[in-house]
């Protein structure tokens, strides 16, 4: 784990542009390792994980209301992607429990996104749940670029579909 400037992160989330929209537009500084893209939804490795393999799943469309921003069909389609991506993650990363939650705020990181975080086996109870996801208690897991690339490739292989725009 490495130290993480939480205050700078929160300032950027509250005053900067939408990080998901910027990533999808290819803006410099917003690059993420995308592991799934069906044209309507994307899943990508979290840049600031506390747990190895943590992913985010989001609709491509900028939606800010977790429930009311979707039709029932749209919401269920997103949840199918969450289920599929979490299943692939469980095959790639040893996990005792898969945490799945929507976080964010209308005051920062408003674009709806679901966090998928694999809790590894053997973590003591008092270090699980929200503690396992808290930068202030755990710091940020720093992966070397080649390790993150390898993890992303393994996830793409489990998902058995190319990312939109890539050759099969």
PDB file of C-alpha atoms in Angstrom:
ATOM      1  CA  UNK A   1       0.000   0.000   0.000  1.00  0.00           C
ATOM      2  CA  UNK A   2       1.108   3.534  -0.681  1.00  0.00           C
ATOM      3  CA  UNK A   3       0.097   6.847   0.768  1.00  0.00           C
ATOM      4  CA  UNK A   4      -2.688   8.552  -1.109  1.00  0.00           C
ATOM      5  CA  UNK A   5      -3.549  12.261  -1.091  1.00  0.00           C
ATOM      6  CA  UNK A   6      -7.225  11.898  -0.270  1.00  0.00           C
ATOM      7  CA  UNK A   7      -7.807  15.646  -0.061  1.00  0.00           C
ATOM      8  CA  UNK A   8      -6.414  16.224  -3.571  1.00  0.00           C
ATOM      9  CA  UNK A   9      -8.546  13.365  -4.887  1.00  0.00           C
ATOM     10  CA  UNK A  10     -11.709  14.863  -3.356  1.00  0.00           C
ATOM     11  CA  UNK A  11     -10.893  18.360  -4.673  1.00  0.00           C
ATOM     12  CA  UNK A  12     -10.485  16.956  -8.184  1.00  0.00           C
ATOM     13  CA  UNK A  13     -13.718  14.940  -7.910  1.00  0.00           C
ATOM     14  CA  UNK A  14     -15.666  17.997  -6.768  1.00  0.00           C
ATOM     15  CA  UNK A  15     -14.208  20.637  -9.066  1.00  0.00           C
ATOM     16  CA  UNK A  16     -13.032  18.750 -12.143  1.00  0.00           C
ATOM     17  CA  UNK A  17     -14.912  17.272 -15.053  1.00  0.00           C
ATOM     18  CA  UNK A  18     -16.612  13.884 -14.872  1.00  0.00           C
ATOM     19  CA  UNK A  19     -13.808  11.328 -14.760  1.00  0.00           C
ATOM     20  CA  UNK A  20     -15.902   8.669 -16.543  1.00  0.00           C
ATOM     21  CA  UNK A  21     -16.871  10.960 -19.409  1.00  0.00           C
ATOM     22  CA  UNK A  22     -13.284  12.184 -19.699  1.00  0.00           C
ATOM     23  CA  UNK A  23     -11.986   8.590 -19.768  1.00  0.00           C
ATOM     24  CA  UNK A  24     -14.506   7.606 -22.446  1.00  0.00           C
ATOM     25  CA  UNK A  25     -13.559  10.673 -24.500  1.00  0.00           C
ATOM     26  CA  UNK A  26      -9.880   9.661 -24.326  1.00  0.00           C
ATOM     27  CA  UNK A  27      -8.807  12.765 -22.421  1.00  0.00           C
ATOM     28  CA  UNK A  28      -5.159  12.724 -21.314  1.00  0.00           C
ATOM     29  CA  UNK A  29      -4.762  11.993 -17.603  1.00  0.00           C
ATOM     30  CA  UNK A  30      -8.023  10.036 -17.441  1.00  0.00           C
ATOM     31  CA  UNK A  31      -6.787   6.769 -18.916  1.00  0.00           C
ATOM     32  CA  UNK A  32      -7.984   3.545 -17.291  1.00  0.00           C
ATOM     33  CA  UNK A  33      -7.545  -0.106 -18.211  1.00  0.00           C
ATOM     34  CA  UNK A  34     -10.882  -1.060 -19.733  1.00  0.00           C
ATOM     35  CA  UNK A  35     -11.689  -4.760 -19.405  1.00  0.00           C
ATOM     36  CA  UNK A  36     -15.235  -4.789 -20.791  1.00  0.00           C
ATOM     37  CA  UNK A  37     -17.068  -2.583 -23.263  1.00  0.00           C
ATOM     38  CA  UNK A  38     -20.298  -3.633 -24.926  1.00  0.00           C
ATOM     39  CA  UNK A  39     -21.005  -0.211 -26.413  1.00  0.00           C
ATOM     40  CA  UNK A  40     -23.483   0.709 -23.645  1.00  0.00           C
ATOM     41  CA  UNK A  41     -21.463  -0.142 -20.501  1.00  0.00           C
ATOM     42  CA  UNK A  42     -17.803  -0.280 -19.572  1.00  0.00           C
ATOM     43  CA  UNK A  43     -15.833  -1.934 -16.795  1.00  0.00           C
ATOM     44  CA  UNK A  44     -12.342  -0.819 -15.912  1.00  0.00           C
ATOM     45  CA  UNK A  45      -9.688  -1.254 -13.264  1.00  0.00           C
ATOM     46  CA  UNK A  46      -9.889   1.258 -10.445  1.00  0.00           C
ATOM     47  CA  UNK A  47      -6.890   3.628 -10.527  1.00  0.00           C
ATOM     48  CA  UNK A  48      -6.934   3.949  -6.754  1.00  0.00           C
ATOM     49  CA  UNK A  49      -7.795   0.500  -5.367  1.00  0.00           C
ATOM     50  CA  UNK A  50      -7.416  -0.674  -1.817  1.00  0.00           C
ATOM     51  CA  UNK A  51      -8.033  -4.269  -2.928  1.00  0.00           C
ATOM     52  CA  UNK A  52      -6.319  -6.126  -5.771  1.00  0.00           C
ATOM     53  CA  UNK A  53      -8.599  -6.400  -8.792  1.00  0.00           C
ATOM     54  CA  UNK A  54     -11.089  -3.685  -7.813  1.00  0.00           C
ATOM     55  CA  UNK A  55     -13.172  -2.648 -10.806  1.00  0.00           C
ATOM     56  CA  UNK A  56     -15.726  -0.005 -11.686  1.00  0.00           C
ATOM     57  CA  UNK A  57     -18.724  -0.665 -13.954  1.00  0.00           C
ATOM     58  CA  UNK A  58     -20.636   2.220 -15.482  1.00  0.00           C
ATOM     59  CA  UNK A  59     -23.003   3.086 -18.284  1.00  0.00           C
ATOM     60  CA  UNK A  60     -21.382   4.981 -21.154  1.00  0.00           C
ATOM     61  CA  UNK A  61     -24.213   7.526 -20.969  1.00  0.00           C
ATOM     62  CA  UNK A  62     -23.753  10.156 -18.274  1.00  0.00           C
ATOM     63  CA  UNK A  63     -26.396   9.107 -15.741  1.00  0.00           C
ATOM     64  CA  UNK A  64     -26.400  10.637 -12.252  1.00  0.00           C
ATOM     65  CA  UNK A  65     -29.396   9.028 -10.518  1.00  0.00           C
ATOM     66  CA  UNK A  66     -28.678   5.441  -9.505  1.00  0.00           C
ATOM     67  CA  UNK A  67     -32.327   4.360  -9.779  1.00  0.00           C
ATOM     68  CA  UNK A  68     -34.376   7.146 -11.373  1.00  0.00           C
ATOM     69  CA  UNK A  69     -31.834   7.756 -14.123  1.00  0.00           C
ATOM     70  CA  UNK A  70     -32.627   4.404 -15.724  1.00  0.00           C
ATOM     71  CA  UNK A  71     -35.599   2.655 -17.148  1.00  0.00           C
ATOM     72  CA  UNK A  72     -36.144  -0.718 -15.481  1.00  0.00           C
ATOM     73  CA  UNK A  73     -34.703  -2.403 -18.558  1.00  0.00           C
ATOM     74  CA  UNK A  74     -31.652  -0.121 -18.540  1.00  0.00           C
ATOM     75  CA  UNK A  75     -31.031  -0.706 -14.850  1.00  0.00           C
ATOM     76  CA  UNK A  76     -31.310  -4.482 -15.241  1.00  0.00           C
ATOM     77  CA  UNK A  77     -28.967  -4.401 -18.253  1.00  0.00           C
ATOM     78  CA  UNK A  78     -26.360  -2.594 -16.151  1.00  0.00           C
ATOM     79  CA  UNK A  79     -26.812  -5.096 -13.326  1.00  0.00           C
ATOM     80  CA  UNK A  80     -26.289  -7.978 -15.787  1.00  0.00           C
ATOM     81  CA  UNK A  81     -22.947  -6.427 -16.688  1.00  0.00           C
ATOM     82  CA  UNK A  82     -22.081  -6.006 -12.985  1.00  0.00           C
ATOM     83  CA  UNK A  83     -22.907  -9.690 -12.436  1.00  0.00           C
ATOM     84  CA  UNK A  84     -20.899 -10.821 -15.473  1.00  0.00           C
ATOM     85  CA  UNK A  85     -17.855  -8.715 -14.597  1.00  0.00           C
ATOM     86  CA  UNK A  86     -17.937  -9.757 -10.921  1.00  0.00           C
ATOM     87  CA  UNK A  87     -18.107 -13.405 -11.997  1.00  0.00           C
ATOM     88  CA  UNK A  88     -15.053 -12.954 -14.221  1.00  0.00           C
ATOM     89  CA  UNK A  89     -13.205 -11.176 -11.412  1.00  0.00           C
ATOM     90  CA  UNK A  90     -13.946 -14.064  -9.031  1.00  0.00           C
ATOM     91  CA  UNK A  91     -12.321 -16.451 -11.523  1.00  0.00           C
ATOM     92  CA  UNK A  92      -9.181 -14.318 -11.800  1.00  0.00           C
ATOM     93  CA  UNK A  93      -8.670 -13.082  -8.229  1.00  0.00           C
ATOM     94  CA  UNK A  94      -9.022 -15.323  -5.196  1.00  0.00           C
ATOM     95  CA  UNK A  95     -11.817 -13.879  -3.101  1.00  0.00           C
ATOM     96  CA  UNK A  96     -13.672 -14.663   0.090  1.00  0.00           C
ATOM     97  CA  UNK A  97     -16.444 -12.125  -0.552  1.00  0.00           C
ATOM     98  CA  UNK A  98     -17.247  -9.888  -3.505  1.00  0.00           C
ATOM     99  CA  UNK A  99     -18.248  -6.391  -2.452  1.00  0.00           C
ATOM    100  CA  UNK A 100     -20.587  -4.664  -4.920  1.00  0.00           C
ATOM    101  CA  UNK A 101     -21.851  -1.155  -4.291  1.00  0.00           C
ATOM    102  CA  UNK A 102     -22.644   2.122  -5.953  1.00  0.00           C
ATOM    103  CA  UNK A 103     -20.790   5.053  -4.470  1.00  0.00           C
ATOM    104  CA  UNK A 104     -20.404   8.629  -5.619  1.00  0.00           C
ATOM    105  CA  UNK A 105     -22.200  11.841  -4.884  1.00  0.00           C
ATOM    106  CA  UNK A 106     -24.022  14.582  -6.702  1.00  0.00           C
ATOM    107  CA  UNK A 107     -21.203  16.771  -5.316  1.00  0.00           C
ATOM    108  CA  UNK A 108     -18.443  14.706  -6.936  1.00  0.00           C
ATOM    109  CA  UNK A 109     -18.132  11.549  -9.037  1.00  0.00           C
ATOM    110  CA  UNK A 110     -21.796  11.946  -9.960  1.00  0.00           C
ATOM    111  CA  UNK A 111     -21.670   9.606 -12.977  1.00  0.00           C
ATOM    112  CA  UNK A 112     -23.312   6.379 -11.753  1.00  0.00           C
ATOM    113  CA  UNK A 113     -20.745   3.657 -11.287  1.00  0.00           C
ATOM    114  CA  UNK A 114     -20.639   0.385  -9.398  1.00  0.00           C
ATOM    115  CA  UNK A 115     -17.597  -0.696  -7.420  1.00  0.00           C
ATOM    116  CA  UNK A 116     -16.701  -4.379  -7.538  1.00  0.00           C
ATOM    117  CA  UNK A 117     -14.093  -5.214  -4.924  1.00  0.00           C
ATOM    118  CA  UNK A 118     -12.821  -8.723  -4.151  1.00  0.00           C
ATOM    119  CA  UNK A 119     -11.993  -9.292  -0.490  1.00  0.00           C
ATOM    120  CA  UNK A 120      -9.137 -11.813  -0.341  1.00  0.00           C
ATOM    121  CA  UNK A 121      -9.408 -14.845   1.931  1.00  0.00           C
ATOM    122  CA  UNK A 122      -7.993 -14.575   5.423  1.00  0.00           C
ATOM    123  CA  UNK A 123      -8.564 -10.873   6.055  1.00  0.00           C
ATOM    124  CA  UNK A 124      -9.444 -10.460   9.747  1.00  0.00           C
ATOM    125  CA  UNK A 125     -13.056  -9.474  10.340  1.00  0.00           C
ATOM    126  CA  UNK A 126     -12.145  -6.048  11.758  1.00  0.00           C
ATOM    127  CA  UNK A 127     -10.359  -5.245   8.465  1.00  0.00           C
ATOM    128  CA  UNK A 128     -13.263  -6.239   6.210  1.00  0.00           C
ATOM    129  CA  UNK A 129     -16.287  -4.393   4.847  1.00  0.00           C
ATOM    130  CA  UNK A 130     -15.915  -0.595   4.677  1.00  0.00           C
ATOM    131  CA  UNK A 131     -12.523  -0.767   6.376  1.00  0.00           C
ATOM    132  CA  UNK A 132     -11.190  -2.786   3.416  1.00  0.00           C
ATOM    133  CA  UNK A 133     -12.231  -0.007   1.017  1.00  0.00           C
ATOM    134  CA  UNK A 134     -11.122   2.994   3.095  1.00  0.00           C
ATOM    135  CA  UNK A 135      -8.065   4.826   1.755  1.00  0.00           C
ATOM    136  CA  UNK A 136      -7.531   6.539   5.112  1.00  0.00           C
ATOM    137  CA  UNK A 137      -7.038   3.190   6.876  1.00  0.00           C
ATOM    138  CA  UNK A 138      -5.508   1.054   4.105  1.00  0.00           C
ATOM    139  CA  UNK A 139      -3.822   3.477   1.752  1.00  0.00           C
ATOM    140  CA  UNK A 140      -3.824   2.824  -1.954  1.00  0.00           C
ATOM    141  CA  UNK A 141      -2.658  -0.408  -3.531  1.00  0.00           C
ATOM    142  CA  UNK A 142       0.006   0.505  -6.086  1.00  0.00           C
ATOM    143  CA  UNK A 143       0.323  -1.905  -9.012  1.00  0.00           C
ATOM    144  CA  UNK A 144       3.198  -1.796 -11.469  1.00  0.00           C
ATOM    145  CA  UNK A 145       2.016  -1.053 -15.005  1.00  0.00           C
ATOM    146  CA  UNK A 146       2.933  -4.518 -16.253  1.00  0.00           C
ATOM    147  CA  UNK A 147       1.057  -6.168 -13.369  1.00  0.00           C
ATOM    148  CA  UNK A 148      -2.055  -4.042 -14.001  1.00  0.00           C
ATOM    149  CA  UNK A 149      -1.826  -4.805 -17.736  1.00  0.00           C
ATOM    150  CA  UNK A 150      -1.582  -8.536 -17.011  1.00  0.00           C
ATOM    151  CA  UNK A 151      -4.585  -8.395 -14.659  1.00  0.00           C
ATOM    152  CA  UNK A 152      -6.619  -6.515 -17.275  1.00  0.00           C
ATOM    153  CA  UNK A 153      -5.728  -9.099 -19.942  1.00  0.00           C
ATOM    154  CA  UNK A 154      -6.736 -11.980 -17.672  1.00  0.00           C
ATOM    155  CA  UNK A 155     -10.074 -10.291 -16.989  1.00  0.00           C
ATOM    156  CA  UNK A 156     -10.703  -9.634 -20.684  1.00  0.00           C
ATOM    157  CA  UNK A 157      -9.998 -13.298 -21.413  1.00  0.00           C
ATOM    158  CA  UNK A 158     -12.523 -14.391 -18.772  1.00  0.00           C
ATOM    159  CA  UNK A 159     -15.117 -12.013 -20.151  1.00  0.00           C
ATOM    160  CA  UNK A 160     -14.661 -13.699 -23.527  1.00  0.00           C
ATOM    161  CA  UNK A 161     -15.389 -10.660 -25.595  1.00  0.00           C
ATOM    162  CA  UNK A 162     -13.179  -7.960 -27.068  1.00  0.00           C
ATOM    163  CA  UNK A 163     -13.417  -4.402 -25.895  1.00  0.00           C
ATOM    164  CA  UNK A 164     -15.422  -2.366 -28.439  1.00  0.00           C
ATOM    165  CA  UNK A 165     -13.063  -1.027 -31.069  1.00  0.00           C
ATOM    166  CA  UNK A 166     -10.443  -3.799 -30.621  1.00  0.00           C
ATOM    167  CA  UNK A 167      -9.941  -6.750 -32.904  1.00  0.00           C
ATOM    168  CA  UNK A 168     -11.068 -10.138 -31.616  1.00  0.00           C
TER     169      UNK A 168
END
